[in-house]
XYZ file of C-alpha atoms in Angstrom:
377
model
C 18.770 -14.664 -16.445
C 18.548 -14.760 -20.183
C 15.946 -17.167 -20.606
C 13.668 -15.085 -17.913
C 14.414 -11.828 -20.166
C 13.364 -13.943 -23.178
C 10.101 -15.110 -21.516
C 9.576 -11.602 -20.294
C 9.791 -10.209 -23.879
C 7.546 -12.684 -25.042
C 4.767 -11.332 -22.580
C 5.717 -8.011 -23.430
C 5.493 -8.691 -27.402
C 1.786 -9.858 -26.941
C 0.828 -6.881 -25.383
C 1.181 -5.031 -28.639
C -1.221 -7.593 -30.556
C -4.743 -6.412 -30.338
C -6.020 -10.239 -30.826
C -3.413 -11.696 -28.231
C -4.375 -15.506 -27.756
C -5.736 -16.518 -24.516
C -3.318 -17.018 -21.771
C -2.805 -20.638 -20.206
C -4.742 -21.057 -17.354
C -2.959 -19.179 -14.375
C -2.550 -21.472 -11.429
C -4.353 -20.802 -8.259
C -1.379 -21.159 -6.206
C -0.300 -17.924 -4.582
C 3.360 -18.213 -5.232
C 2.953 -18.998 -9.077
C 0.661 -15.885 -9.341
C 3.283 -13.660 -7.752
C 6.013 -14.893 -10.023
C 3.901 -14.422 -12.900
C 3.451 -10.736 -11.879
C 6.864 -10.484 -10.899
C 7.789 -11.734 -14.080
C 6.783 -8.325 -15.651
C 8.907 -6.269 -13.856
C 12.325 -6.474 -15.640
C 10.200 -5.828 -18.854
C 9.175 -2.643 -17.572
C 12.172 -1.646 -15.909
C 14.024 -2.180 -19.111
C 11.517 -0.064 -20.911
C 12.610 2.748 -18.234
C 16.387 2.318 -18.571
C 15.851 2.381 -22.050
C 14.225 5.616 -22.026
C 17.174 6.955 -20.001
C 19.481 5.854 -22.864
C 17.334 6.999 -25.410
C 17.684 10.886 -23.921
C 21.400 10.274 -23.940
C 21.986 9.986 -20.346
C 25.416 8.860 -19.194
C 25.877 5.074 -18.281
C 26.342 5.909 -14.717
C 23.094 7.616 -14.662
C 21.410 4.737 -16.415
C 22.836 2.117 -13.866
C 22.021 4.026 -11.020
C 18.207 4.329 -11.881
C 18.367 0.555 -12.496
C 19.597 0.123 -9.131
C 17.074 2.369 -7.586
C 14.298 0.405 -9.234
C 15.414 -2.983 -8.405
C 16.236 -2.051 -4.870
C 13.102 -0.138 -4.099
C 10.205 -1.431 -6.109
C 9.947 -5.469 -6.070
C 10.712 -7.250 -2.708
C 7.676 -6.513 -0.595
C 4.500 -8.461 -0.133
C 3.200 -7.090 -3.623
C -0.436 -6.933 -2.367
C -1.314 -3.770 -4.054
C 0.171 -4.813 -7.569
C -1.711 -8.181 -7.478
C -4.884 -6.750 -6.630
C -5.007 -4.802 -9.605
C -4.750 -8.306 -11.560
C -6.898 -10.014 -9.461
C -9.918 -7.372 -9.562
C -9.368 -7.203 -13.472
C -9.633 -10.766 -13.638
C -12.792 -10.852 -11.372
C -14.473 -8.353 -13.049
C -14.143 -10.149 -16.569
C -15.261 -13.158 -14.986
C -12.669 -15.243 -17.021
C -9.081 -15.763 -17.004
C -6.988 -12.744 -18.945
C -5.571 -12.852 -22.350
C -1.619 -12.064 -22.347
C -2.302 -8.243 -23.490
C -5.231 -8.010 -20.905
C -2.750 -9.351 -18.308
C 0.521 -7.370 -19.217
C -1.614 -4.132 -19.300
C -3.238 -5.240 -15.539
C 0.337 -5.942 -14.270
C 1.843 -2.337 -15.301
C -1.276 -0.681 -13.853
C -0.321 -3.024 -10.819
C 3.587 -2.121 -10.827
C 2.475 1.453 -11.080
C 0.959 1.218 -7.606
C 4.117 -0.746 -6.652
C 6.102 2.145 -7.990
C 3.944 4.756 -6.154
C 4.612 2.503 -3.152
C 8.387 2.710 -3.682
C 8.367 6.319 -3.817
C 6.520 6.935 -0.616
C 8.764 4.412 1.366
C 11.851 6.051 0.238
C 10.737 9.252 1.266
C 9.024 8.344 4.521
C 12.390 6.291 5.520
C 14.343 9.510 5.251
C 11.576 11.588 6.764
C 11.359 8.847 9.661
C 14.929 8.718 10.130
C 14.086 4.349 9.803
C 17.176 2.606 9.639
C 15.938 -1.049 7.682
C 13.176 -1.469 5.162
C 12.237 -5.233 3.822
C 15.097 -6.705 5.788
C 17.707 -4.385 4.292
C 19.187 -0.978 4.887
C 16.957 1.975 3.914
C 17.843 3.393 0.455
C 18.934 6.736 1.638
C 21.439 4.801 4.092
C 23.152 2.741 1.477
C 26.683 3.705 0.942
C 26.923 6.763 -1.459
C 23.107 7.422 -1.801
C 22.367 9.748 1.230
C 20.326 12.942 -0.068
C 20.577 11.598 -3.790
C 17.559 9.431 -2.414
C 15.258 12.302 -2.698
C 15.861 12.913 -6.303
C 15.485 8.750 -6.629
C 12.069 8.829 -4.989
C 11.023 11.477 -7.369
C 12.449 9.459 -10.378
C 10.283 6.071 -8.986
C 7.205 8.378 -8.990
C 7.976 10.085 -12.664
C 8.062 6.313 -13.745
C 4.563 5.668 -13.178
C 3.579 8.199 -15.567
C 5.710 7.315 -18.440
C 4.722 3.637 -18.281
C 0.973 5.212 -18.745
C 1.637 7.088 -21.554
C 3.229 4.164 -23.304
C 1.070 1.493 -22.543
C -2.310 3.494 -22.107
C -2.529 6.548 -24.129
C -4.539 5.521 -26.942
C -7.093 3.868 -24.236
C -10.351 6.147 -23.960
C -9.392 5.792 -20.059
C -5.930 7.293 -20.248
C -6.862 10.550 -18.375
C -9.108 8.699 -15.931
C -5.583 6.502 -14.777
C -3.678 9.767 -14.647
C -6.121 11.619 -12.527
C -6.531 8.372 -10.446
C -2.808 8.321 -9.574
C -2.504 12.052 -9.067
C -5.264 12.524 -6.873
C -4.167 9.525 -4.761
C -0.683 10.580 -4.489
C -1.715 13.975 -3.096
C -4.167 12.333 -1.004
C -1.587 10.071 0.721
C 0.858 13.269 0.988
C -1.969 14.540 2.871
C -1.985 11.967 5.249
C 1.532 12.171 5.787
C 1.166 15.830 6.603
C -1.178 15.118 9.334
C 1.043 12.216 10.632
C 4.032 14.497 10.676
C 2.695 17.428 12.551
C 0.501 15.244 14.972
C 3.262 12.813 16.022
C 6.774 13.954 15.406
C 9.269 11.090 16.819
C 11.400 14.008 18.792
C 8.318 15.675 20.272
C 5.703 13.645 22.156
C 2.546 15.567 22.961
C -0.377 13.004 23.575
C -2.850 15.843 23.583
C -2.616 16.030 19.941
C -3.699 12.660 19.308
C -7.269 11.503 19.088
C -9.291 8.541 17.248
C -10.602 11.160 14.762
C -6.992 12.271 14.031
C -6.000 8.625 13.669
C -9.000 7.970 11.227
C -7.791 10.830 9.081
C -4.255 9.700 8.997
C -4.962 6.189 8.107
C -7.882 6.710 5.461
C -5.492 9.569 3.630
C -2.201 7.753 4.206
C -3.062 4.143 3.683
C -6.518 3.415 2.536
C -6.901 5.552 -0.708
C -3.648 4.181 -2.302
C -3.727 0.668 -0.711
C -7.265 -0.301 -1.118
C -9.162 2.415 -3.493
C -6.458 2.480 -5.873
C -5.897 -0.598 -7.237
C -9.734 -1.520 -7.328
C -10.256 1.754 -9.200
C -7.706 1.136 -12.000
C -8.791 -2.059 -12.472
C -12.561 -0.623 -13.109
C -10.907 1.793 -15.571
C -9.766 -1.000 -17.422
C -12.734 -3.291 -17.429
C -14.642 -0.076 -18.907
C -16.824 0.808 -15.856
C -18.037 4.091 -16.108
C -20.498 4.381 -13.719
C -19.578 6.905 -11.366
C -21.601 5.838 -8.670
C -19.959 2.454 -8.967
C -16.716 4.237 -7.903
C -18.643 5.986 -5.142
C -19.952 2.292 -3.894
C -16.167 1.003 -4.141
C -15.058 3.960 -2.189
C -17.753 3.390 0.597
C -16.591 -0.014 1.211
C -12.608 -0.101 0.496
C -11.995 3.199 2.751
C -13.591 1.583 5.973
C -11.704 -1.886 4.702
C -8.223 0.322 4.773
C -8.973 1.711 7.970
C -9.824 -1.831 9.502
C -6.353 -3.263 7.968
C -4.400 -0.252 9.372
C -5.932 -0.708 12.906
C -4.967 -4.277 12.542
C -1.476 -3.346 11.644
C -1.260 -1.080 14.786
C -2.346 -3.954 16.728
C 0.007 -6.504 15.630
C 2.716 -3.973 16.049
C 2.240 -4.284 19.820
C 0.706 -7.756 20.201
C 1.803 -9.654 17.127
C 4.586 -12.340 17.334
C 7.644 -10.890 15.478
C 8.179 -14.319 13.822
C 4.870 -13.791 12.281
C 4.937 -9.971 11.545
C 8.670 -10.025 10.394
C 9.697 -7.031 12.556
C 9.963 -6.148 16.323
C 7.259 -3.616 16.632
C 8.463 0.063 17.417
C 5.170 2.099 17.458
C 5.606 2.906 20.924
C 9.108 3.674 21.026
C 8.712 5.838 17.847
C 5.911 8.039 19.131
C 3.337 6.653 16.397
C -0.298 7.808 16.402
C -1.584 4.603 16.607
C -4.967 3.022 17.257
C -3.825 1.273 20.585
C -2.461 4.739 22.285
C -5.681 6.410 20.916
C -8.031 4.135 22.249
C -6.078 3.969 25.477
C -6.113 7.621 26.013
C -9.955 7.825 25.632
C -10.546 5.200 28.204
C -7.523 5.829 30.491
C -8.142 6.578 34.070
C -5.909 9.904 35.336
C -3.357 7.268 36.921
C -2.966 5.556 33.594
C -3.135 8.649 31.592
C 0.177 9.832 33.563
C 1.778 6.920 32.984
C 1.134 7.223 29.296
C 2.318 10.773 29.167
C 5.473 9.997 31.148
C 6.587 6.847 29.185
C 5.028 6.844 25.767
C 7.711 7.828 22.852
C 10.675 7.291 24.978
C 13.352 5.322 23.514
C 13.654 3.124 26.726
C 12.541 -0.416 26.906
C 11.304 -0.106 30.384
C 9.124 2.793 29.545
C 7.848 0.891 26.623
C 6.817 -1.892 28.864
C 5.229 0.247 31.369
C 2.975 1.674 28.285
C 2.047 -1.773 27.349
C 1.213 -2.700 30.744
C -1.146 -0.046 30.547
C -2.541 -1.006 27.224
C -3.721 -4.511 28.497
C -5.053 -3.505 31.896
C -8.582 -2.431 32.939
C -10.597 -0.412 31.681
C -8.308 0.194 28.634
C -8.121 -3.713 27.924
C -6.773 -3.214 24.218
C -6.655 -6.996 23.410
C -10.596 -7.217 24.405
C -11.230 -3.898 22.508
C -9.413 -4.676 19.409
C -11.326 -8.116 19.507
C -14.758 -6.179 19.655
C -13.620 -3.689 16.921
C -12.790 -6.359 14.503
C -15.646 -8.189 14.765
C -17.745 -4.963 14.277
C -15.759 -4.064 11.389
C -15.881 -7.523 9.868
C -19.828 -7.298 10.045
C -20.187 -3.616 8.839
C -18.189 -4.242 5.830
C -20.082 -7.426 4.958
C -22.983 -5.350 5.055
C -21.506 -2.743 2.828
C -20.695 -5.354 0.306
C -23.967 -6.847 0.439
C -25.498 -3.336 -0.894
C -23.445 -4.036 -4.290
C -26.072 -4.077 -7.351
C -24.250 -6.440 -9.372
C -26.832 -6.145 -12.108
C -26.446 -2.329 -12.836
C -23.283 -1.188 -11.272
C -20.666 -3.204 -13.340
C -19.178 -4.369 -10.171
C -19.061 -7.670 -8.745
C -19.156 -8.518 -4.380
C -16.207 -11.137 -5.031
C -13.907 -7.674 -5.880
C -14.481 -6.706 -2.107
C -14.866 -10.113 -0.588
C -11.468 -11.278 -2.133
C -10.014 -8.105 -0.127
C -11.610 -8.943 3.012
C -10.405 -12.554 3.082
C -7.140 -11.643 2.843
C -7.095 -9.213 5.844
C -9.536 -10.712 8.073
C -8.059 -12.160 11.376
C -4.425 -12.115 9.963
C -1.663 -12.420 12.040
C 1.091 -10.839 9.757
């Protein structure tokens, strides 16, 4: 652990040098890239806990915050955070210096802290039991409702890190606005979701594909797809607002496609691939599957859905799945068509990118699409 800390400190120290040497050529190996990103987290976690110590917080509070950070922030797929680093590198067109890598990684961990904040709060709202293979934070002994404040402190960490590492940059305010606006957008999506599909009250008349579209764009697409790219664009000095509008026009449909995939895999994916047993039907989720089924169901099928959807009962869940797969609903066939159409539409949007004049590169969007197309987990 001491060796790891020393390595991290070296990375951190290089970020203070305006003429940082070029970093060694990073491996294209996914595991190696993830590890390099992960190695930055202890550095920023120490900066955050050092801030509490500097404010004369008691040792108990410092230790609690450190545990909160380490329990809730690393450990996931880290796709959002890694996407910031990858996008900065693509836009630069060559490997990043140590200084550039560290700053990109700080922004990436900012997105992961935002994700952690959302998940801690969302798990409490949904009364969830596990997250990433371990008990949800609020269910950890002695945590309980303290998790509400812990969620706020995860969010506040973002702005401390931005001030520490980017206050002197001309795009500092742009970074602040991106995080603040995206947080509000995500919370709006969560509000629609909570009002449309409360777990304890099933009313399928509130569901629609348009409602699903709003939920997934606001709750998922803005912070999972647009935010990482927009942060990277600001860091690379892209100032043309049309470039941001173009990125938004591609990344929001891509984020929606990703969430529809997620909904489909919850019902039809193999648990050993997706890492969990799907519960959307049991939990009354306003998913693409149920909304597509409602649009195409016969009156008899609609009655089965009304009578069985959202019930904590394995037999009721099985009846819903049977209806999903039956004609004229045929969810697997409709998803296959949706995936093909989405892939073609997003590729067409990517082809409209004017690399010479926009400051953007098609590879940014192609790399995102390649990560999600035909995924099984």
